[in-house]
CSV table of C-alpha atoms in Angstrom, one decimal:
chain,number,residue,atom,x,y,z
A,967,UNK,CA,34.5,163.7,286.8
A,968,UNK,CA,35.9,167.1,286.2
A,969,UNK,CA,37.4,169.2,289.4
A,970,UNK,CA,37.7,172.6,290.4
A,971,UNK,CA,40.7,172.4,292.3
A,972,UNK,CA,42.9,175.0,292.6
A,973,UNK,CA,41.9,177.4,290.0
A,974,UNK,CA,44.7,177.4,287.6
A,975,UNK,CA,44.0,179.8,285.6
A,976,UNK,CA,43.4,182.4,287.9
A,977,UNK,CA,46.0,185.0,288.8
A,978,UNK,CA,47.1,183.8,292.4
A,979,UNK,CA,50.0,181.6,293.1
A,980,UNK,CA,48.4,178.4,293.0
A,981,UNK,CA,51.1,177.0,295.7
A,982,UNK,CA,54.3,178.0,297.5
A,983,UNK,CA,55.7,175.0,297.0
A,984,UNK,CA,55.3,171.6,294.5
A,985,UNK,CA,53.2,169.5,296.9
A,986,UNK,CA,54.9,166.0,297.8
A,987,UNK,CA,53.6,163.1,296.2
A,988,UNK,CA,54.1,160.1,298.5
A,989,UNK,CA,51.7,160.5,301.1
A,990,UNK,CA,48.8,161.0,298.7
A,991,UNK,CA,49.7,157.4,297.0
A,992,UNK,CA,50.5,159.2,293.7
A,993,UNK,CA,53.3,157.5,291.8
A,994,UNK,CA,53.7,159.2,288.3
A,995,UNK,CA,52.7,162.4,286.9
A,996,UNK,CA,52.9,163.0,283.4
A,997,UNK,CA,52.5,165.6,280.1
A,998,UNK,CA,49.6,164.3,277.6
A,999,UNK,CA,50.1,167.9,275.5
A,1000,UNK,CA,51.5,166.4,272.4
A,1001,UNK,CA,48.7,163.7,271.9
A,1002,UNK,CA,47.1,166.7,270.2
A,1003,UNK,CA,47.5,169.3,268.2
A,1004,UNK,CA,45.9,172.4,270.3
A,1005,UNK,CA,48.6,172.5,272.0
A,1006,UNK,CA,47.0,173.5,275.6
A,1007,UNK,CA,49.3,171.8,277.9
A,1008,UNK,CA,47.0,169.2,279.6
A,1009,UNK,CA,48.8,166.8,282.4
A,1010,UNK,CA,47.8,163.6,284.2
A,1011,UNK,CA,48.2,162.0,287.6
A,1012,UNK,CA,48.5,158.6,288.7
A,1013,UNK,CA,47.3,156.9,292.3
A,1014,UNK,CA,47.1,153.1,291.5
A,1015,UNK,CA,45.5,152.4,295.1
A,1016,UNK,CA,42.8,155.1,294.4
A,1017,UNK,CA,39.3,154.1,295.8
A,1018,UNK,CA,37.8,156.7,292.7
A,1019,UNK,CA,39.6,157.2,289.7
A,1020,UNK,CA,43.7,156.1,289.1
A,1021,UNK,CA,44.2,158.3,286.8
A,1022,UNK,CA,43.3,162.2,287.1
A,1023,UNK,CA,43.5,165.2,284.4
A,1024,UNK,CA,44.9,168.9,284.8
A,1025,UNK,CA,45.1,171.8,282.8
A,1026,UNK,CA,46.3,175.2,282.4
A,1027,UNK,CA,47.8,177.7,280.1
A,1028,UNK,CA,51.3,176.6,281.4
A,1029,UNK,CA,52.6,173.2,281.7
A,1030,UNK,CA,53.1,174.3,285.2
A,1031,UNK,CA,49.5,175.2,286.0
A,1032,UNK,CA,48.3,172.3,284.0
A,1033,UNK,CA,50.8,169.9,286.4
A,1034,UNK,CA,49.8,171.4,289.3
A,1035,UNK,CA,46.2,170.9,288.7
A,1036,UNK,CA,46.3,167.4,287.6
A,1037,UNK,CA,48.1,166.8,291.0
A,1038,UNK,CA,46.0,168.6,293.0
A,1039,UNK,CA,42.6,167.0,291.1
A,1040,UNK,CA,44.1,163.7,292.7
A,1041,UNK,CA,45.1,164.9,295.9
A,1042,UNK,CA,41.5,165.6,296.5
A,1043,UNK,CA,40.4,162.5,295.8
A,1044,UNK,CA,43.0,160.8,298.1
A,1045,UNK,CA,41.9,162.8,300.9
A,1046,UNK,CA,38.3,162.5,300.6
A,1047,UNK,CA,37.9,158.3,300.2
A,1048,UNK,CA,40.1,158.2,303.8
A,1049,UNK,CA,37.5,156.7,306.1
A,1050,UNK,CA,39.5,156.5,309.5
A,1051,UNK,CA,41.1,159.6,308.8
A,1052,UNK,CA,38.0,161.9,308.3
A,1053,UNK,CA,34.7,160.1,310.3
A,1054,UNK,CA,34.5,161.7,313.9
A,1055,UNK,CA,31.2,159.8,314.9
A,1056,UNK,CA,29.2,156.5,314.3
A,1057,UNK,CA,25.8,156.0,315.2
A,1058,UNK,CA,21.8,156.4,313.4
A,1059,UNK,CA,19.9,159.7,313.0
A,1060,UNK,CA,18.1,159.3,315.9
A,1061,UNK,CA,20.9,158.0,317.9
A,1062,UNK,CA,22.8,161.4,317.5
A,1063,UNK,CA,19.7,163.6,317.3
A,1064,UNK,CA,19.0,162.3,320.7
A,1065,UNK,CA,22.7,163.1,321.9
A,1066,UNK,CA,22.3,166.6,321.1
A,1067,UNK,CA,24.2,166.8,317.3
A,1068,UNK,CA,23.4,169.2,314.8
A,1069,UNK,CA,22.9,167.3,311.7
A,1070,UNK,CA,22.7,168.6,308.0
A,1071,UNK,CA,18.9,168.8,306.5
A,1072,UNK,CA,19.3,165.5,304.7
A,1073,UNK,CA,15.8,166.1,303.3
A,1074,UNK,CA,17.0,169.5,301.4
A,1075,UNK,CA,20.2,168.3,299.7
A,1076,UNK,CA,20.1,166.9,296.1
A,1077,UNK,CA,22.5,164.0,296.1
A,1078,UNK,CA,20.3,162.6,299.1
A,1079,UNK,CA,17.0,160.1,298.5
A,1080,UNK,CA,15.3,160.8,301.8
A,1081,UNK,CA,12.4,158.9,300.9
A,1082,UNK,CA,14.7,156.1,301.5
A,1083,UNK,CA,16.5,157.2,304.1
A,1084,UNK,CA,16.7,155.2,306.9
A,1085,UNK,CA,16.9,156.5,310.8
A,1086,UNK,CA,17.9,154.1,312.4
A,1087,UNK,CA,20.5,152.5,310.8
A,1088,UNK,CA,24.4,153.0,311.9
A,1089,UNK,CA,26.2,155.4,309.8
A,1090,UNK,CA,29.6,156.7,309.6
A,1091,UNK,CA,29.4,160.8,310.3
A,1092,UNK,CA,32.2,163.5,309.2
A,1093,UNK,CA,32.4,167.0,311.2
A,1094,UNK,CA,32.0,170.3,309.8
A,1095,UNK,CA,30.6,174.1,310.3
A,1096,UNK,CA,27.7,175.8,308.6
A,1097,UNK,CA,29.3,178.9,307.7
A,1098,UNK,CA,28.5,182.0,309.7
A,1099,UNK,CA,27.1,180.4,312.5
A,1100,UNK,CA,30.5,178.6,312.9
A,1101,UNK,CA,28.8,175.7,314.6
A,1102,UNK,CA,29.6,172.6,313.9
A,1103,UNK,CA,27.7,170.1,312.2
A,1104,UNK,CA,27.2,166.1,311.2
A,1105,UNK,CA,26.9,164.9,307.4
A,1106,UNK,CA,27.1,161.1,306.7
A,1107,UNK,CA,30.4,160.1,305.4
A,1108,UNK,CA,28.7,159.4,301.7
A,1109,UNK,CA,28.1,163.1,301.3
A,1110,UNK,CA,31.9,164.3,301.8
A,1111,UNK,CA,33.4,161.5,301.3
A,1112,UNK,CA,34.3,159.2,298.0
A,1113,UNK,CA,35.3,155.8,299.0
A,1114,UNK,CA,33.5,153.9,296.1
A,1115,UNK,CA,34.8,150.8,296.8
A,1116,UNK,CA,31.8,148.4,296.5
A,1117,UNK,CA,31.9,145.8,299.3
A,1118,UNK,CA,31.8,148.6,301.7
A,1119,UNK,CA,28.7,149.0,304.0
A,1120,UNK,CA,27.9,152.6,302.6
A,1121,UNK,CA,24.0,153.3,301.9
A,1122,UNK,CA,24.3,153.9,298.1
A,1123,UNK,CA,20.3,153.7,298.2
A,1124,UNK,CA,20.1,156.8,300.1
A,1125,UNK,CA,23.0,158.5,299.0
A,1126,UNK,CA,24.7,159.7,295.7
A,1127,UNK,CA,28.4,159.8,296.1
A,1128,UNK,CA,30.3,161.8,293.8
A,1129,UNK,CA,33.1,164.6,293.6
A,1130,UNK,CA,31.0,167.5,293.3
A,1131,UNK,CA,31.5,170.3,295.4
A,1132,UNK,CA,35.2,168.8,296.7
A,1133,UNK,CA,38.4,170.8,295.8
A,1134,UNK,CA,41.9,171.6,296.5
A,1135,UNK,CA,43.8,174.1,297.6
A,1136,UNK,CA,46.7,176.1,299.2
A,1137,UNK,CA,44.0,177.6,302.0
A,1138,UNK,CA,41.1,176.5,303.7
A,1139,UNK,CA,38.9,179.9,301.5
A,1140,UNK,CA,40.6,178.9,298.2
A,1141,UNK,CA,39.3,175.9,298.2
A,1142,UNK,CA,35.7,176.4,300.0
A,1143,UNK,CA,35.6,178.9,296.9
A,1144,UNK,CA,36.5,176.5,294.1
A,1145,UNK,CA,34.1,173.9,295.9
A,1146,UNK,CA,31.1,176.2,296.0
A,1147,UNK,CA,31.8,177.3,292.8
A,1148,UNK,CA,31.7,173.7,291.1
A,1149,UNK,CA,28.2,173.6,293.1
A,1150,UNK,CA,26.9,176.2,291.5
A,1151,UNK,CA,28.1,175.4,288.3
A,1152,UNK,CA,26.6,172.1,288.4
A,1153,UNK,CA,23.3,173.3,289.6
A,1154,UNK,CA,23.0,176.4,286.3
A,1155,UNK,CA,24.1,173.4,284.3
A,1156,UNK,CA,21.6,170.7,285.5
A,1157,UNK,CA,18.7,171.2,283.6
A,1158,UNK,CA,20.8,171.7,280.1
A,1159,UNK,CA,19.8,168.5,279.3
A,1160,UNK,CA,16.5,168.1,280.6
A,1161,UNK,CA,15.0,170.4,278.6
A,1162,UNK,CA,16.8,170.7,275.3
A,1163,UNK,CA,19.1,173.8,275.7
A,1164,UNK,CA,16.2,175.8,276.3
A,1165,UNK,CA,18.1,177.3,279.6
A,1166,UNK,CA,21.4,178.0,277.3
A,1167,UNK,CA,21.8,180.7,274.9
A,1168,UNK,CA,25.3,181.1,273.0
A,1169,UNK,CA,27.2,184.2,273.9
A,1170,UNK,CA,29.8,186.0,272.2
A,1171,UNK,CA,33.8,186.3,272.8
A,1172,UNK,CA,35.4,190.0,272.7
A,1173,UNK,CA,39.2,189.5,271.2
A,1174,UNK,CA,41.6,192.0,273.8
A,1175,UNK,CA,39.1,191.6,276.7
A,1176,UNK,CA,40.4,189.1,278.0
A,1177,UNK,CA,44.1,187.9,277.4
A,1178,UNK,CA,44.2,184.3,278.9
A,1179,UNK,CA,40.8,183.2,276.7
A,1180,UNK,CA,42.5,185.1,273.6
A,1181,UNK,CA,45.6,182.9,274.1
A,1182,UNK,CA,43.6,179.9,274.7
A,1183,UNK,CA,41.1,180.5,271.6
A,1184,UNK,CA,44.3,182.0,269.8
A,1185,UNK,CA,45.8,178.4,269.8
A,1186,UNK,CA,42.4,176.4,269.4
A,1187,UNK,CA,41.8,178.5,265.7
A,1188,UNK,CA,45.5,178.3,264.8
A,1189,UNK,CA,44.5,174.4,265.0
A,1190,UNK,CA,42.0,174.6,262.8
A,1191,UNK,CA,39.3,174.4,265.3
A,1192,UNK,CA,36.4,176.6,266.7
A,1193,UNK,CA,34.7,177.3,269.9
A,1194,UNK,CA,31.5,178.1,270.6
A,1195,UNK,CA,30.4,179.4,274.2
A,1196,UNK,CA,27.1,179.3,276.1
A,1197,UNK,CA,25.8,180.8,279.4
A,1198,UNK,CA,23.6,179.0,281.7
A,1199,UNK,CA,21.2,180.4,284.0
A,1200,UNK,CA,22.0,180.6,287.4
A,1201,UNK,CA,20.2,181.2,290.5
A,1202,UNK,CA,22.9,182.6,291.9
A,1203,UNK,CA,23.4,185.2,288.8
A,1204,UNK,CA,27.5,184.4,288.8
A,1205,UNK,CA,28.5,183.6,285.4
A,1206,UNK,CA,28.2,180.3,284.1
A,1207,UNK,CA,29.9,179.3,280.9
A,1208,UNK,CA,30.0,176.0,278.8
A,1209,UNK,CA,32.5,175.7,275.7
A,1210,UNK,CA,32.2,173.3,273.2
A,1211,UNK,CA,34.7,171.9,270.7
A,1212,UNK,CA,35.1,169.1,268.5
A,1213,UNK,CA,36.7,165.8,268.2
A,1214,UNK,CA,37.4,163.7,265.5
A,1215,UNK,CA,36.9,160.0,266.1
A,1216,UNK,CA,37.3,156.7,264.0
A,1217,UNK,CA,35.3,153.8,264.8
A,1218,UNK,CA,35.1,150.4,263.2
A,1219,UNK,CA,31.2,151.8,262.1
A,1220,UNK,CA,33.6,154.8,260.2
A,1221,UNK,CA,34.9,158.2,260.9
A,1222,UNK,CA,33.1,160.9,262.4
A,1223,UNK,CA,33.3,163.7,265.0
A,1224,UNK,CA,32.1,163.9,268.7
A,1225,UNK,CA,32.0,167.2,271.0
A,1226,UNK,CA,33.9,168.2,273.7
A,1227,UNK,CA,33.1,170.1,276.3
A,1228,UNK,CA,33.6,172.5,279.5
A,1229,UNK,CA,31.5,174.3,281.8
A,1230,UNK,CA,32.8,176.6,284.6
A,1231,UNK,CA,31.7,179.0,287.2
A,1232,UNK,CA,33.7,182.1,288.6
A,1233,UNK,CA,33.2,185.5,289.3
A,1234,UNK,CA,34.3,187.0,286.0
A,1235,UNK,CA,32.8,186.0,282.8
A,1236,UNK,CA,35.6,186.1,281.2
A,1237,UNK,CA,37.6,183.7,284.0
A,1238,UNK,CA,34.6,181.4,283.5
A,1239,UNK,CA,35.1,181.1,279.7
A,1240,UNK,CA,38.5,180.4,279.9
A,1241,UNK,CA,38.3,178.2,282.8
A,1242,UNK,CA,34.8,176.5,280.6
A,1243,UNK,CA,37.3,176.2,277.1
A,1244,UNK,CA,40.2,174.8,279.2
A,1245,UNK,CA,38.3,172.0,280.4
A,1246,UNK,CA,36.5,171.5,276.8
A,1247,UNK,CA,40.1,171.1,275.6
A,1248,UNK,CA,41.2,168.6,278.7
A,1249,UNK,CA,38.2,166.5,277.9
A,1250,UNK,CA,39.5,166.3,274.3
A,1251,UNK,CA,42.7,164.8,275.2
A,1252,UNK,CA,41.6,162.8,277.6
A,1253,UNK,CA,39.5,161.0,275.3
A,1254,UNK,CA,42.6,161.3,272.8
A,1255,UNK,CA,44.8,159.5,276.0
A,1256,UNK,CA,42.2,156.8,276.6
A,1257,UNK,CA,43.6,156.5,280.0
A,1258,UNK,CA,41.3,157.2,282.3
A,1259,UNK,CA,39.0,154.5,284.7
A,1260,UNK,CA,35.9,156.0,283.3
A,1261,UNK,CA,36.6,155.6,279.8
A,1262,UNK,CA,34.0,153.4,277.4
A,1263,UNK,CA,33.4,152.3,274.0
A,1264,UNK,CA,30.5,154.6,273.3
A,1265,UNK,CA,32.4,157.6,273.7
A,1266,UNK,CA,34.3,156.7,270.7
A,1267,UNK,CA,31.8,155.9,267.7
A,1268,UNK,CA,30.7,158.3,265.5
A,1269,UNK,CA,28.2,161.1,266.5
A,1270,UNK,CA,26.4,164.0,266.1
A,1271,UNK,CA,29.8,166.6,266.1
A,1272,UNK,CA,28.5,169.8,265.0
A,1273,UNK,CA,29.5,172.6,266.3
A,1274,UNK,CA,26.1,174.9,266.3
A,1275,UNK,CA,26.3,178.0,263.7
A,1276,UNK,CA,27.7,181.1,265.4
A,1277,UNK,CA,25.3,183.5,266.0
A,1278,UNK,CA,25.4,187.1,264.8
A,1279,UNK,CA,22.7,188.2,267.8
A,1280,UNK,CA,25.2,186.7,270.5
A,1281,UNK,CA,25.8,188.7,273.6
A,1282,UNK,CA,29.2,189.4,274.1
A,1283,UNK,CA,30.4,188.5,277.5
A,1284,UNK,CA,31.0,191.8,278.9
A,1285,UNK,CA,27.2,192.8,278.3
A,1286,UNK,CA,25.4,189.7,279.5
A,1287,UNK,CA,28.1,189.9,282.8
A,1288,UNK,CA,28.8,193.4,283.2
A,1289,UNK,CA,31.7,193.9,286.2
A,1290,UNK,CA,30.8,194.6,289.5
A,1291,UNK,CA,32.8,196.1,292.5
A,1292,UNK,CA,37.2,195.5,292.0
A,1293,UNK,CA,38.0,193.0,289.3
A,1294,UNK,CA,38.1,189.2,290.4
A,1295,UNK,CA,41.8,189.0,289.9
A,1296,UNK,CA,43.0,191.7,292.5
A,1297,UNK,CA,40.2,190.0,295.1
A,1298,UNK,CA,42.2,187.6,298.1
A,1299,UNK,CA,40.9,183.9,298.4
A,1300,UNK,CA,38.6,184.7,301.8
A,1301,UNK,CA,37.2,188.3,299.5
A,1302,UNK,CA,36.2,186.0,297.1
A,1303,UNK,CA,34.7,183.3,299.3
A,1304,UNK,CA,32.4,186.0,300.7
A,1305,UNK,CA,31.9,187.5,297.3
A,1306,UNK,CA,30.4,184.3,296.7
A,1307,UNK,CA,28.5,184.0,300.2
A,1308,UNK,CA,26.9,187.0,299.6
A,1309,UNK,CA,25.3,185.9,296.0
A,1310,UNK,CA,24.3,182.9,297.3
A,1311,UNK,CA,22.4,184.7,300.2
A,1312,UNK,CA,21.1,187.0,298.2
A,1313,UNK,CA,19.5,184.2,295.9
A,1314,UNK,CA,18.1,182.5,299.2
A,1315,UNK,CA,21.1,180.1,300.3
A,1316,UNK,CA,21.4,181.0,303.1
A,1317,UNK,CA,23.0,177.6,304.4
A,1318,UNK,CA,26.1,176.7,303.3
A,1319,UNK,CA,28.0,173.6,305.1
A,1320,UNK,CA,31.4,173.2,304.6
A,1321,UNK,CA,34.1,170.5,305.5
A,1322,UNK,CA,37.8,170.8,305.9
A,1323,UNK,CA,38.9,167.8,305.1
A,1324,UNK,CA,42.4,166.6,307.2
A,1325,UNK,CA,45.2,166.4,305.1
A,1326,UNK,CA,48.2,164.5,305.7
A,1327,UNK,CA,51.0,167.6,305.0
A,1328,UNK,CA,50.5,171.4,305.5
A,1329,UNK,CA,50.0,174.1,303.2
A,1330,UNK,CA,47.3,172.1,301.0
A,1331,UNK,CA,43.8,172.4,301.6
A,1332,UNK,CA,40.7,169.7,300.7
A,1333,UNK,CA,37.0,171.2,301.2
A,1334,UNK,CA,33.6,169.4,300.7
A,1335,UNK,CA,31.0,172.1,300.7
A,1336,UNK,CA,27.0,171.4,300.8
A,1337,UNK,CA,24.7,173.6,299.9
A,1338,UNK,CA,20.8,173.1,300.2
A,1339,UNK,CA,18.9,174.7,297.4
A,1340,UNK,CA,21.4,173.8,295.0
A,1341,UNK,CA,20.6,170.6,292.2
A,1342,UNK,CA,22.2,168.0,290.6
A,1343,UNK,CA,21.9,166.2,287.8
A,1344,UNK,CA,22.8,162.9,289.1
A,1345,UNK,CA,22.2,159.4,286.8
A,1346,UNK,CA,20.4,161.2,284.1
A,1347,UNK,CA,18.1,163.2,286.4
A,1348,UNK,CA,17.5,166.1,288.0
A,1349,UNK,CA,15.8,165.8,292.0
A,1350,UNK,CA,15.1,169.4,292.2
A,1351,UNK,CA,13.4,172.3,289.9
A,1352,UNK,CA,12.1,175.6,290.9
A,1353,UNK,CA,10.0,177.7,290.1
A,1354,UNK,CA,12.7,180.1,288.7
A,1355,UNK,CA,14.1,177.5,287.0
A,1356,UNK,CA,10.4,177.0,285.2
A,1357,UNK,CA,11.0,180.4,284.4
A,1358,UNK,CA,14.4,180.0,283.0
A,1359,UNK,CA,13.0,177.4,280.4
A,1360,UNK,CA,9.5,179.3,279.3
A,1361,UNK,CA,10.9,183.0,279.1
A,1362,UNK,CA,14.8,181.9,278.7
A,1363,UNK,CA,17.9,182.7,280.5
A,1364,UNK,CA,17.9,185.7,282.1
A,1365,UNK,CA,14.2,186.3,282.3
C-alpha cells in the first residue's frame, strides 16, 4: 500500500516542525536502513490501534526525510479510518438527492461497482468541493475514508476501499498535489499488467542530470545492484516512472531472487525516477523487515528475478520528458497543484473532487482526491479502458 505523502524527495521543507505523535495513535518510530546493504535510509511507523495497516514505511535520501515520511504515511491513515470525525451526513442516494445535495458521479469513478449500487440504502457521506466550482459536494464515506474493520456496516459490494489518491501534508495544495499525483500514477500504471508490458517501454538515466537519482543509483551500483527504469503512458502526459530492482530470497524450495519495485508520478522526469527508485528500494526492505500487516508467504519463494537486459535504444529521460515552463523544484505547492489541474483538463478531467480531511493538530494536512476518468487496477482488474489506452497497447507508449 505505498503513499505519496509528503513528497520527500522534493526540494521544499517537508514540515516546520516534527509532527506530534500521540494524537495520531502512533507509538514507535523506527530506522530499518541497516537491514540492508543499499544503504537508502528507509524508516517505519507504528499505530497498534490502526483500522488499515500497524505498521507504515518511509523513505528518503536522508534519514530525516525517510522519518518524516514514514510518519506522515501513517498519519494519513489515522486520519482517514476516523468515522465520527469526518462523516457530515447519513442518509440513501435518493434521500439526499431529494434534499438538494450535490453528490459525486458514483457511476464514473473506478473504485465504485454501480451496477450494484444500491439507492436506497443508508450511507454514511463525507463533505468536500469539486475544485474550481468550489461547491461542495457528498462522497460515501468508503470512497475517502479507510476504516477496514470488517464488522462494520460499510457496502464493500459497491465500493473498493483503499489508500489511493489520500496523502499528507504540511498544506491543504501539497497534499491535494501528492494525492492527485498517486491517482494518476495509478491510472498510467493500471494496465501494465493487463496487457504484458506492452504500455511500458524502458527508458534511460543521464548521470549529472539529475543529482538526487545519481546519489540514489550511486549507492544502489556501489551495492552491487542495478536499476532498470520504465515510463508508462499516461493520459495526462506527466511523467510516469516505474524502477525495478532485485531481491534475493531463500525459501525452504531454495534460493532465488524476486523484484522490487517503484512507480511514481511528478512533474519532472527526473523527480519521478527518483521518487519511482526510492520506493523500489523501500519495498526491498520492507520485505527484508517482514514487518508489515500485509506481508505473506508467497512473496518469499523463489521467482522469476531478472532484471530485463538494458537497452542501447533507451530514451533518455530528458528526451522522452523534455522541460516545460520554470523547473518543478522552484514551483510553490498551490503552482504545482494547478500545474497539475491544468494537465488533467487538458486531457479531459475536467472534474476533480477533493477532501480535506480534519485533522486533529495544525500545520498537517490529509487530502482524499477523486477524479472521474481516472482507472484502477483494483483486485487484479482494471474497470475502465479507453480508447487511448487501446492506442497505447497497439502503437505503444507515446503513440
Amino acid at each position: 500500500m505505498a503513499s505519496q505523502n509528503i513528497l520527500p524527495e522534493t526540494a521544499e521543507p517537508v514540515a516546520a516542525a516534527w509532527p506530534p505523535l500521540a494524537p495520531f495513535g502512533i507509538t514507535r518510530v523506527g530506522d530499518l536502513t541497516d537491514l540492508d546493504i543499499i544503504g537508502i535510509p528507509v524508516w517505519f511507523s507504528v499505530r497498534p490501534n490502526s483500522r488499515v495497516l500497524s505498521v507504515s514505511q518511509g523513505k528518503g535520501l536522508t534519514h530525516e526525510q525517510a522519518r518524516i515520511s514514514a510518519v506522515m504515511e501513517s498519519v494519513e491513515g489515522a486520519v482517514a479510518e476516523k468515522t465520527r470525525e469526518i462523516v457530515d451526513a447519513f442518509g440513501s442516494w435518493n434521500e439526499l438527492q431529494a434534499r438538494g445535495r450535490d453528490l459525486v458521479p458514483l457511476d464514473r469513478l473506478d473504485r465504485c461497482r454501480f451496477g450494484v449500487f444500491s439507492p436506497v440504502r443508508e450511507r454514511a457521506w463525507v463533505s468536500g468541493i469539486e475544485h474550481g466550482s468550489g461547491r461542495t459536494v457528498l462522497a460515501p464515506y468508503e470512497l475517502v475514508g479507510l476504516d477496514l474493520r470488517t464488522f462494520l456496516p460499510w457496502d464493500h459490494a459497491s465500493f473498493h476501499m483503499t489508500s489511493n489518491g489520500l496523502a499528507a501534508g504540511p498544506s491543504f495544495e501539497f497534499a491535494a498535489a501528492a494525492a492527485l499525483l498517486e491517482l494518476i500514477e495509478r491510472d498510467a500504471t493500471a494496465l501494465n499488467g493487463l496487457f504484458g508490458g506492452r504500455t511500458i517501454q524502458q527508458v534511460r538515466r543521464e548521470p549529472g542530470c539529475h543529482a538526487g537519482l545519481d546519489e540514489a543509483v550511486g549507492k544502489i551500483e556501489a551495492a552491487g545492484h542495478e536499476v532498470r527504469l520504465f515510463s508508462s503512458a499516461s493520459q495526462v502526459g506527466l511523467p510516469v516512472i516505474s524502477a525495478i530492482i532485485t531481491r534475493p530470497v531463500l525459501h525452504r524450495t531454495g534460493a532465488g531472487s524476486r523484484l522490487s519495485g517503484g512507480d511514481a508520478c511528478r512533474l519532472d522526469a527526473g523527480d519521478a525516477a527518483l521518487a519511482a527508485v526510492l520506493e523500489a528500494v523501500q519495498s526491498r526492505l520492507t520485505n527484508i523487515a517482514g514487518s508489515r500487516d500485509d506481508m505473506d508467504e508467497s512473496q518469499y519463494g523463489p521467482g522469476s528475478g531478472e532484471l530485463p537486459l538494458p537497452l542501447p535504444s533507451a530514451a533518455p529521460l530528458s528526451v522522452l520528458f523534455a522541460s516545460e515552463g520554470p523547473p518543478a523544484q522552484d514551483l510553490s505547492a498551490s503552482e504545482r497543484l494547478e500545474t497539475i489541474m491544468t494537465r488533467l483538463a487538458a486531457a479531459g478531467l475536467t472534474e476533480v473532487y477533493l477532501f480535506d480531511l480534519p485533522v486533529p493538530v495544525p500545520g498537517i494536512h490529509v487530502v482524499r482526491a477523486l477524479v472521474p476518468g481516472l482507472k484502477a487496477e483494483i483486485e487484479g482488474h482494471v474497470t475502465q479502458v479507453a480508447a487511448g489506452d487501446l492506442r497505447n497497447v497497439l502503437l505503444g507508449p507515446g503513440s
